[in-house]
mmCIF file of C-alpha atoms and ligand atoms in Angstrom:
data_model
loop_
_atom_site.group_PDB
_atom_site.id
_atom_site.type_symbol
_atom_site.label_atom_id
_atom_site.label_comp_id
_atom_site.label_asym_id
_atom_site.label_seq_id
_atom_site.Cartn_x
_atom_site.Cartn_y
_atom_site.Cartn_z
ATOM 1 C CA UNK A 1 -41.593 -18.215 -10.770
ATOM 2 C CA UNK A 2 -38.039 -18.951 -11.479
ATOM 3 C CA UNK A 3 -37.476 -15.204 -12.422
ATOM 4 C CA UNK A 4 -39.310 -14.038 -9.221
ATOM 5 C CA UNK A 5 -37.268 -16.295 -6.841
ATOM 6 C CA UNK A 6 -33.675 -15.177 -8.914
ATOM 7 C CA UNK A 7 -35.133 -11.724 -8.275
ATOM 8 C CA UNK A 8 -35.735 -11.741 -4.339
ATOM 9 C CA UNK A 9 -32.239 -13.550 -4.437
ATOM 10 C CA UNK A 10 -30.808 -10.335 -5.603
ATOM 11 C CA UNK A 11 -32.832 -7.986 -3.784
ATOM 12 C CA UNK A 12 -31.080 -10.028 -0.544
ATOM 13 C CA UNK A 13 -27.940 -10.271 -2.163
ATOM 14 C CA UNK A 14 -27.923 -6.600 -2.333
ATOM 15 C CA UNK A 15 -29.406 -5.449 1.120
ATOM 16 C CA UNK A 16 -26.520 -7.754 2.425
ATOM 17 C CA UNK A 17 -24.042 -5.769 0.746
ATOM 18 C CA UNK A 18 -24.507 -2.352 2.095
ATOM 19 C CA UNK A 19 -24.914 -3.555 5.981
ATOM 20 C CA UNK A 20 -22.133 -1.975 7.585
ATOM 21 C CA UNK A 21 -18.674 -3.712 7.757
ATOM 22 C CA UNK A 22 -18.181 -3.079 11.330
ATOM 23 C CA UNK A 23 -18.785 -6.600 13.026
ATOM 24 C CA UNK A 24 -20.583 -6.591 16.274
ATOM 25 C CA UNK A 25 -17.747 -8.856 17.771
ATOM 26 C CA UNK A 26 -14.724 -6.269 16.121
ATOM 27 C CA UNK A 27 -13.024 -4.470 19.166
ATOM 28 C CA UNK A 28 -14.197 -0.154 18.677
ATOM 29 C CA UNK A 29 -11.395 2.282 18.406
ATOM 30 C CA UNK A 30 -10.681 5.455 19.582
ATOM 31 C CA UNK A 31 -8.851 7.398 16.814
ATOM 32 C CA UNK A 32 -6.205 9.679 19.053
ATOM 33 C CA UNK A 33 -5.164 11.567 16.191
ATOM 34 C CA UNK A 34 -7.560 13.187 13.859
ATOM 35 C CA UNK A 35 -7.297 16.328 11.421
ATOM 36 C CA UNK A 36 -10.438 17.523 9.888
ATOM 37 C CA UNK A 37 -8.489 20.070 7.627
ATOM 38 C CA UNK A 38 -10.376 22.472 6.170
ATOM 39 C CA UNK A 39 -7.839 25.048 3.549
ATOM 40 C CA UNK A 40 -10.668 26.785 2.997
ATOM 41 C CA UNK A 41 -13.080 23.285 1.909
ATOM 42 C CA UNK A 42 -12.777 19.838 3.887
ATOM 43 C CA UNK A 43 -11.250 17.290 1.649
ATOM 44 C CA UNK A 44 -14.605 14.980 2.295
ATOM 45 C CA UNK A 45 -17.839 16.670 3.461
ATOM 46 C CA UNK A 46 -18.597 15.718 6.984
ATOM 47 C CA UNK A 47 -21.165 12.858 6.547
ATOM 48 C CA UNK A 48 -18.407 10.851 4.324
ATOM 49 C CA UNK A 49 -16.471 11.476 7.059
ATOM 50 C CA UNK A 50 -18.155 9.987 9.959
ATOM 51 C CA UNK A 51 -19.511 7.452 8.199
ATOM 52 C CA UNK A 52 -15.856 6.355 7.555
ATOM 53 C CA UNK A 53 -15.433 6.436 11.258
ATOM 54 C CA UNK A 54 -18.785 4.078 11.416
ATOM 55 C CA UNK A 55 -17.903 1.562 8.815
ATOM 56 C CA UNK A 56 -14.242 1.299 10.709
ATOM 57 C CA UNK A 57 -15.554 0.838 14.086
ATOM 58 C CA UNK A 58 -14.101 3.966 15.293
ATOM 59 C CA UNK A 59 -16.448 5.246 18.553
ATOM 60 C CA UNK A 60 -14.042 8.336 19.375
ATOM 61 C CA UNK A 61 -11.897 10.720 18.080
ATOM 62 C CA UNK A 62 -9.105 13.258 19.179
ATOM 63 C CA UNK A 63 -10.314 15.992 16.711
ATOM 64 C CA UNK A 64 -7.973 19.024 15.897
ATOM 65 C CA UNK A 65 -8.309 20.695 12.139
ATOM 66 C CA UNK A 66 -7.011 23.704 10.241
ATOM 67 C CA UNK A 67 -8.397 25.996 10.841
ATOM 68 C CA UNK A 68 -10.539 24.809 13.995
ATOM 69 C CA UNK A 69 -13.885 25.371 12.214
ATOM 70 C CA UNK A 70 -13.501 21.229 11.050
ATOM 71 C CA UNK A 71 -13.539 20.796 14.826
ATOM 72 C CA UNK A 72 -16.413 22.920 15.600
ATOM 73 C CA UNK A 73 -18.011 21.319 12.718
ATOM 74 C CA UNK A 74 -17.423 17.524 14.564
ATOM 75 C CA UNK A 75 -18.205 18.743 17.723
ATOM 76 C CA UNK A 76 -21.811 20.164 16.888
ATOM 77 C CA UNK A 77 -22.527 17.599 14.984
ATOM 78 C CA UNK A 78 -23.011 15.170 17.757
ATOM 79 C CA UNK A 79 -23.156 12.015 15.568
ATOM 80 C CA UNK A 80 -24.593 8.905 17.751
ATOM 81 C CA UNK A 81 -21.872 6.886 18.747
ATOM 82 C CA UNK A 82 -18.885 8.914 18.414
ATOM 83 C CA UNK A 83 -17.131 10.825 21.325
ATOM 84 C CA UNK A 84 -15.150 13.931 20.193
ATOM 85 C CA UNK A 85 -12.279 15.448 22.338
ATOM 86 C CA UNK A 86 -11.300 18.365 20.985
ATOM 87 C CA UNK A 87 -8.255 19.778 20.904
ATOM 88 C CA UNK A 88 -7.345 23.405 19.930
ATOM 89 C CA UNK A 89 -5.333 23.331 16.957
ATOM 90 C CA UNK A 90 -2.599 26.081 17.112
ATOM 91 C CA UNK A 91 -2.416 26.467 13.330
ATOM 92 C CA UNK A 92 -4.600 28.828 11.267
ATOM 93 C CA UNK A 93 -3.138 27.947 7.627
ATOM 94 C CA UNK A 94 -0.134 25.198 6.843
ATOM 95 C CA UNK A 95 2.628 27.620 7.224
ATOM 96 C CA UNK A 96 2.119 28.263 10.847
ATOM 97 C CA UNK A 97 3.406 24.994 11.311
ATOM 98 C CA UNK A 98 7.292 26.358 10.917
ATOM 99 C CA UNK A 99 6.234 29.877 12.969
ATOM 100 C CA UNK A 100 3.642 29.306 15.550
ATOM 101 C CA UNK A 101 5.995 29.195 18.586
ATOM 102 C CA UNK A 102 6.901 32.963 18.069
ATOM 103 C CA UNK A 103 3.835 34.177 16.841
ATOM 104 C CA UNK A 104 2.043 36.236 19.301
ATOM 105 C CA UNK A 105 -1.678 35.858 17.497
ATOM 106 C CA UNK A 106 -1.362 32.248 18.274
ATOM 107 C CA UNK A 107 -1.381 32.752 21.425
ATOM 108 C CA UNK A 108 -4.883 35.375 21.033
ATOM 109 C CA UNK A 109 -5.992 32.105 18.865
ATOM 110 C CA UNK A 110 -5.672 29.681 21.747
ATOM 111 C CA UNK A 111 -7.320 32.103 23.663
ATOM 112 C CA UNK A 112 -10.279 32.754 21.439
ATOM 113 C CA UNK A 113 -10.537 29.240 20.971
ATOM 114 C CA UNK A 114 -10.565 27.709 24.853
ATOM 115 C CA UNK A 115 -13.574 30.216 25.688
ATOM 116 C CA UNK A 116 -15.643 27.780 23.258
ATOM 117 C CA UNK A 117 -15.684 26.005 26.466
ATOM 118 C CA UNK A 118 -15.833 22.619 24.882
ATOM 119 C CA UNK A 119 -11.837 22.300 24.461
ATOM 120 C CA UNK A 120 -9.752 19.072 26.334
ATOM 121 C CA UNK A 121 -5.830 19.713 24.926
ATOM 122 C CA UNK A 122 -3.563 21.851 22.984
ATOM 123 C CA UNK A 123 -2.291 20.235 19.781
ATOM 124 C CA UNK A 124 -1.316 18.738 17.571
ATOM 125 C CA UNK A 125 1.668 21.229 17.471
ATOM 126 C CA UNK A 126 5.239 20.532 15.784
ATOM 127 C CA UNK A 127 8.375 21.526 17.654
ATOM 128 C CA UNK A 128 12.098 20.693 17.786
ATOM 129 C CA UNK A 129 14.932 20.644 19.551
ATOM 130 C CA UNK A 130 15.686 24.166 21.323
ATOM 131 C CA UNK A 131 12.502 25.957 20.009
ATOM 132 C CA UNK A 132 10.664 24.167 22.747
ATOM 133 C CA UNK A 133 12.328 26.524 25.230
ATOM 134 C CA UNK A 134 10.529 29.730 23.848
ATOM 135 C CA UNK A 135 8.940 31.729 25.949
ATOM 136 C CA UNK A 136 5.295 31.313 24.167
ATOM 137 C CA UNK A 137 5.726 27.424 24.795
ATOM 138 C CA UNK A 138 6.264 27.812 28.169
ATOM 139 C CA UNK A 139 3.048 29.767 28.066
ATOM 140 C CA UNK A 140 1.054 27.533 26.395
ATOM 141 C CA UNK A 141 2.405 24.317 28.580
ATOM 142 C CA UNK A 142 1.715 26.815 31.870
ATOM 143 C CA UNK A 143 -1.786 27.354 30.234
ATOM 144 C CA UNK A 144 -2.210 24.113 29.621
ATOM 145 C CA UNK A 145 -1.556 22.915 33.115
ATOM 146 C CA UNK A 146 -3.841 25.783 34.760
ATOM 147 C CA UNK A 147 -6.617 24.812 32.289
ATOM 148 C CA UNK A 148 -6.324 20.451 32.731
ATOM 149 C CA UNK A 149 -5.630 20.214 29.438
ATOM 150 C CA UNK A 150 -3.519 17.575 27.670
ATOM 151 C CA UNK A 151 -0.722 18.849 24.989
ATOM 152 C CA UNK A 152 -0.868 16.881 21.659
ATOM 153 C CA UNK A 153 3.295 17.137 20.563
ATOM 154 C CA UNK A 154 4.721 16.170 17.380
ATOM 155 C CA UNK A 155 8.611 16.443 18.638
ATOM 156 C CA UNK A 156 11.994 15.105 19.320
ATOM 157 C CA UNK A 157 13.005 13.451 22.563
ATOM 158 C CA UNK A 158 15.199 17.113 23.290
ATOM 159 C CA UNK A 159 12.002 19.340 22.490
ATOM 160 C CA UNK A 160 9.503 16.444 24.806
ATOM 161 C CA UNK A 161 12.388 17.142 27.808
ATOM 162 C CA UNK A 162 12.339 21.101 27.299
ATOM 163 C CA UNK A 163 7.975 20.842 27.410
ATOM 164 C CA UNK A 164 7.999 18.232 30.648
ATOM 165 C CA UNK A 165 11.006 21.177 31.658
ATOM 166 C CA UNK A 166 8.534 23.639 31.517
ATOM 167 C CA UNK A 167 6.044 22.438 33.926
ATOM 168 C CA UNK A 168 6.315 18.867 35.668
ATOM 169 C CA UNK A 169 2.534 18.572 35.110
ATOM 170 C CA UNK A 170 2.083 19.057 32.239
ATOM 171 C CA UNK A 171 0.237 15.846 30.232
ATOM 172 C CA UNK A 172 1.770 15.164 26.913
ATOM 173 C CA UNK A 173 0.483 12.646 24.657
ATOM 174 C CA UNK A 174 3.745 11.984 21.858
ATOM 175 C CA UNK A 175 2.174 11.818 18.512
ATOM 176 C CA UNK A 176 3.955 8.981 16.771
ATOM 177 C CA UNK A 177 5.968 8.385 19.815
ATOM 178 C CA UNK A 178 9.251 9.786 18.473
ATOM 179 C CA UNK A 179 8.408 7.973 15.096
ATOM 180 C CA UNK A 180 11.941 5.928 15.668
ATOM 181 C CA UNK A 181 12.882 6.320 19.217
ATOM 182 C CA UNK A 182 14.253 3.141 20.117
ATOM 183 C CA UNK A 183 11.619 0.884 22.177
ATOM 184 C CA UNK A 184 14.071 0.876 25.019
ATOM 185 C CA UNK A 185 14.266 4.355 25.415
ATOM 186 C CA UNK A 186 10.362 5.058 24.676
ATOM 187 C CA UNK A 187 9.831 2.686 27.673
ATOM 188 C CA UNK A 188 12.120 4.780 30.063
ATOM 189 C CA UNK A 189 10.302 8.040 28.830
ATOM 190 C CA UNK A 190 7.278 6.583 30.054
ATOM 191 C CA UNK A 191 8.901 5.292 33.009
ATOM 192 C CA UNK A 192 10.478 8.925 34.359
ATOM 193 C CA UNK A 193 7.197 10.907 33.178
ATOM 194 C CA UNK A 194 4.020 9.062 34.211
ATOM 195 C CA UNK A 195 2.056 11.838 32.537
ATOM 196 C CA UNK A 196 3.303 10.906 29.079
ATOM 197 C CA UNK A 197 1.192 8.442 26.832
ATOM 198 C CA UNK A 198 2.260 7.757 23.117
ATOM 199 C CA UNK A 199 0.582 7.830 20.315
ATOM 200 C CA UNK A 200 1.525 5.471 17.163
ATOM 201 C CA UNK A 201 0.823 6.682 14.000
ATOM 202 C CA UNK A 202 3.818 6.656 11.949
ATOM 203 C CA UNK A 203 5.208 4.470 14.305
ATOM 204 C CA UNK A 204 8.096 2.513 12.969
ATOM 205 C CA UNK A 205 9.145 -0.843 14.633
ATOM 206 C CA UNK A 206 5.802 -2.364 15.998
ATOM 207 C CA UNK A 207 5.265 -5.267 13.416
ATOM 208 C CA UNK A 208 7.513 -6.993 11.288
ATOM 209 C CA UNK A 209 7.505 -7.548 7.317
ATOM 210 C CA UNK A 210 4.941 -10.067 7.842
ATOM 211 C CA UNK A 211 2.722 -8.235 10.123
ATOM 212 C CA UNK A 212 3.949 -9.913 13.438
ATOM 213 C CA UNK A 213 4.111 -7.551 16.402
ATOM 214 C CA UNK A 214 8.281 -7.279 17.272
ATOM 215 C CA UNK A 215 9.260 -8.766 20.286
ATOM 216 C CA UNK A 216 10.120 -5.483 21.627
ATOM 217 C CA UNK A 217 7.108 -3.832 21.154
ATOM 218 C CA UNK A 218 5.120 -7.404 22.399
ATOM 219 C CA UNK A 219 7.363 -6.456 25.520
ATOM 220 C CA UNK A 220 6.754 -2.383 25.674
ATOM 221 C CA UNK A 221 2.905 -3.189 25.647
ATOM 222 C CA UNK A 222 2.611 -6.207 28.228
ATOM 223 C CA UNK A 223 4.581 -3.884 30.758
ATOM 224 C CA UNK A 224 2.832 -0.293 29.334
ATOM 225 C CA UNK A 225 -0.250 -1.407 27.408
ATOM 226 C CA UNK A 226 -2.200 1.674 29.860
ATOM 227 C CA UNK A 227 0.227 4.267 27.699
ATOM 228 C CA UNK A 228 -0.327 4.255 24.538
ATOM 229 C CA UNK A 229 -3.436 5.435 21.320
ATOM 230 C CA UNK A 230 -3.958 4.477 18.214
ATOM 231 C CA UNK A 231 -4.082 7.634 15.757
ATOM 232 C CA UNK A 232 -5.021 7.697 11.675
ATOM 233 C CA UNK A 233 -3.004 11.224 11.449
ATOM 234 C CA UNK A 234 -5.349 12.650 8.366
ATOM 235 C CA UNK A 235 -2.841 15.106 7.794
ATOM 236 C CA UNK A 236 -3.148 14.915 3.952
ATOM 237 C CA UNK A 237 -5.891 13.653 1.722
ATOM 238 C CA UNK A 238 -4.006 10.335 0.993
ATOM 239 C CA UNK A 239 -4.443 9.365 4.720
ATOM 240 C CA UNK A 240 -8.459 9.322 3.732
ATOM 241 C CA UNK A 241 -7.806 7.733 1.232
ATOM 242 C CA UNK A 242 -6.178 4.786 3.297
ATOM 243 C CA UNK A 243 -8.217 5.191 6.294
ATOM 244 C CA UNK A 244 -9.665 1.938 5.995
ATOM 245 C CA UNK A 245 -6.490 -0.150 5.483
ATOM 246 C CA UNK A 246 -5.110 1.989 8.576
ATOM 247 C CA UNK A 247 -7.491 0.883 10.961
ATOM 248 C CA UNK A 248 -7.555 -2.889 9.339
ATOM 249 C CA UNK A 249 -3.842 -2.609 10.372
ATOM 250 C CA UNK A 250 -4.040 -1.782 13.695
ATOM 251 C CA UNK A 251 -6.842 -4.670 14.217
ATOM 252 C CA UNK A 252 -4.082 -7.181 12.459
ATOM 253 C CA UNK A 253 -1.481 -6.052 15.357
ATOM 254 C CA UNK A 254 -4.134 -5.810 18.546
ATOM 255 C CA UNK A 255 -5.440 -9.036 17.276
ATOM 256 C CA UNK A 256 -1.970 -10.527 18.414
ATOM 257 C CA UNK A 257 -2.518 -8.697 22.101
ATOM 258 C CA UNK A 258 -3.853 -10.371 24.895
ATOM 259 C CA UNK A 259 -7.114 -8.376 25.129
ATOM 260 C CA UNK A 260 -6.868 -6.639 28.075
ATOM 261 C CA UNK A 261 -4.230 -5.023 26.280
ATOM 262 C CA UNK A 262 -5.573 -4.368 23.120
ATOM 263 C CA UNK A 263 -8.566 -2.976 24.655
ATOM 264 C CA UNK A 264 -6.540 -0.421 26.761
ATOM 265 C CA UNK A 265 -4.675 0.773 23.185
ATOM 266 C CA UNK A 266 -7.830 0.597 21.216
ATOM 267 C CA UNK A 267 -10.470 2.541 23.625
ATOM 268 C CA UNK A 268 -9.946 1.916 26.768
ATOM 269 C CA UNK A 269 -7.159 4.239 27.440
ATOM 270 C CA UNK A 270 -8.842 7.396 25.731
ATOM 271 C CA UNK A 271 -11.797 7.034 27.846
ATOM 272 C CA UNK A 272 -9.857 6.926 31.060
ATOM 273 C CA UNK A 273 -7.525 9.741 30.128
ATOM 274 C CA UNK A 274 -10.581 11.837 28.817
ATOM 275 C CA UNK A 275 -13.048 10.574 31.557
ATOM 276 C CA UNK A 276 -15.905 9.139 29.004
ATOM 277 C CA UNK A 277 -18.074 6.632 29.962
ATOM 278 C CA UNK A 278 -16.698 2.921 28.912
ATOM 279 C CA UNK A 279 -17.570 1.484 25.606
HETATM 280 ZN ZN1 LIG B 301 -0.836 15.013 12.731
#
């Protein structure tokens, strides 16, 4: 009897164990910047990797790989509960990060790409400084613009300026939002272009060593909290790796938020920007 009642005690023990993390109370997230890379093999196979999204609570993703197949691959698999937006990832192979903005066949890729039909931005793309003022960006921003959809820039303040240069409405969302850019300044970005939302992975500056949000950033999202994402960046396998700790970190952080504005940077925002129905 003894044995039988130890026994159903670790049948339940164990059926506990493998319900999902994800608490129904835990806020959902919308992941605004996602790489399914794919040189030529995905790192995990595409059921590890939405059920990583699943046990971390994230609903939605801004999905861009390398090559795009990883984002067809997302897109078709229409997994319940998760949105993909898809972006068109400029980039057929690493290298193309240092050459894209001269290379005519990324332009034909972009091309090839948007008649998929299923595309909502351009990104993410690298560019610095002065090479924002090639003639293929301007292109690609003017396309952008005709099309309604939103550019996904890795950059430096002078290579953000040349893009919003380019076209006044164009929509840029800042991946890592200038990474160090002084709060101050990040807040008058937003300020002079209202099309501009940042995106914080990498983001230096928001917590302290203890995990307190800084004062300035406390500040930046009371007055702003309707501009920025919250983004793993899977550039590299280690970011998999870490995914979990990642999103546990941003929780720590939005936790502090009041939650109107925690819910705008964790969801809220992406479905407004992207017109998907509320969580
Ligand atoms: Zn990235």
């Amino acid at each position: 009897m003894i044995s039988r009642i130890i026994g159903w005690l670790v049948a339940v023990a164990l059926a506990t164990a493998v319900v999902p993390a994800r608490a129904q109370d835990e806020i959902a997230l919308f992941d605004a910047h996602l790489h399914y890379n794919q040189e030529p093999n995905p790192f995990y196979d595409l059921e590890k990797v939405l059920d990583i999204f699943r046990r971390n609570g994230v609903t939605g993703i801004l999905a861009t790989s390398r090559p795009n197949k990883g984002t067809h691959e997302l897109v078709d698999a229409k997994a319940p509960g998760l949105r993909v937006v898809p972006f068109i990832r400029p980039y057929r192979v690493r290298s193309d990060i240092q050459t894209w903005f001269d290379d005519e066949a990324i332009w034909e890729l972009i091309q090839a790409e948007f008649k998929r039909g299923t595309y909502r931005g351009i990104g993410e793309f690298h560019i610095y400084g002065k090479a924002a003022a090639r003639p293929l960006v301007k292109r690609i921003v003017d396309f952008a613009v005709e099309k309604d959809l939103w550019l996904h820039a890795h950059c430096d303040e002078e290579a953000l300026l040349i893009l919003f240069g380019h076209n006044p409405k164009a929509r840029i969302i800042w991946a890592h939002t200038g990474f160090s850019t002084p709060a101050a300044r990040v807040r008058e970005l937003l300020e002079a272009h209202p099309a501009l939302i940042g995106e914080l992975s990498y983001r230096s500056g928001i917590t302290e060593g203890d995990g307190t949000l800084s004062a300035e950033w406390r500040a930046l999202f009371a007055r702003h909290s309707e501009r920025f994402m919250i983004g793993s960046d899977t550039w590299i396998n280690e970011r998999w790796f870490q995914y979990d700790n990642l999103m546990k970190a941003y929780r720590a952080w939005l936790a502090q938020l009041p939650p109107a504005q925690a819910k705008n940077i964790a969801h809220a925002n992406a479905e407004r920007l992207f017109g998907l129905r509320a969580e």
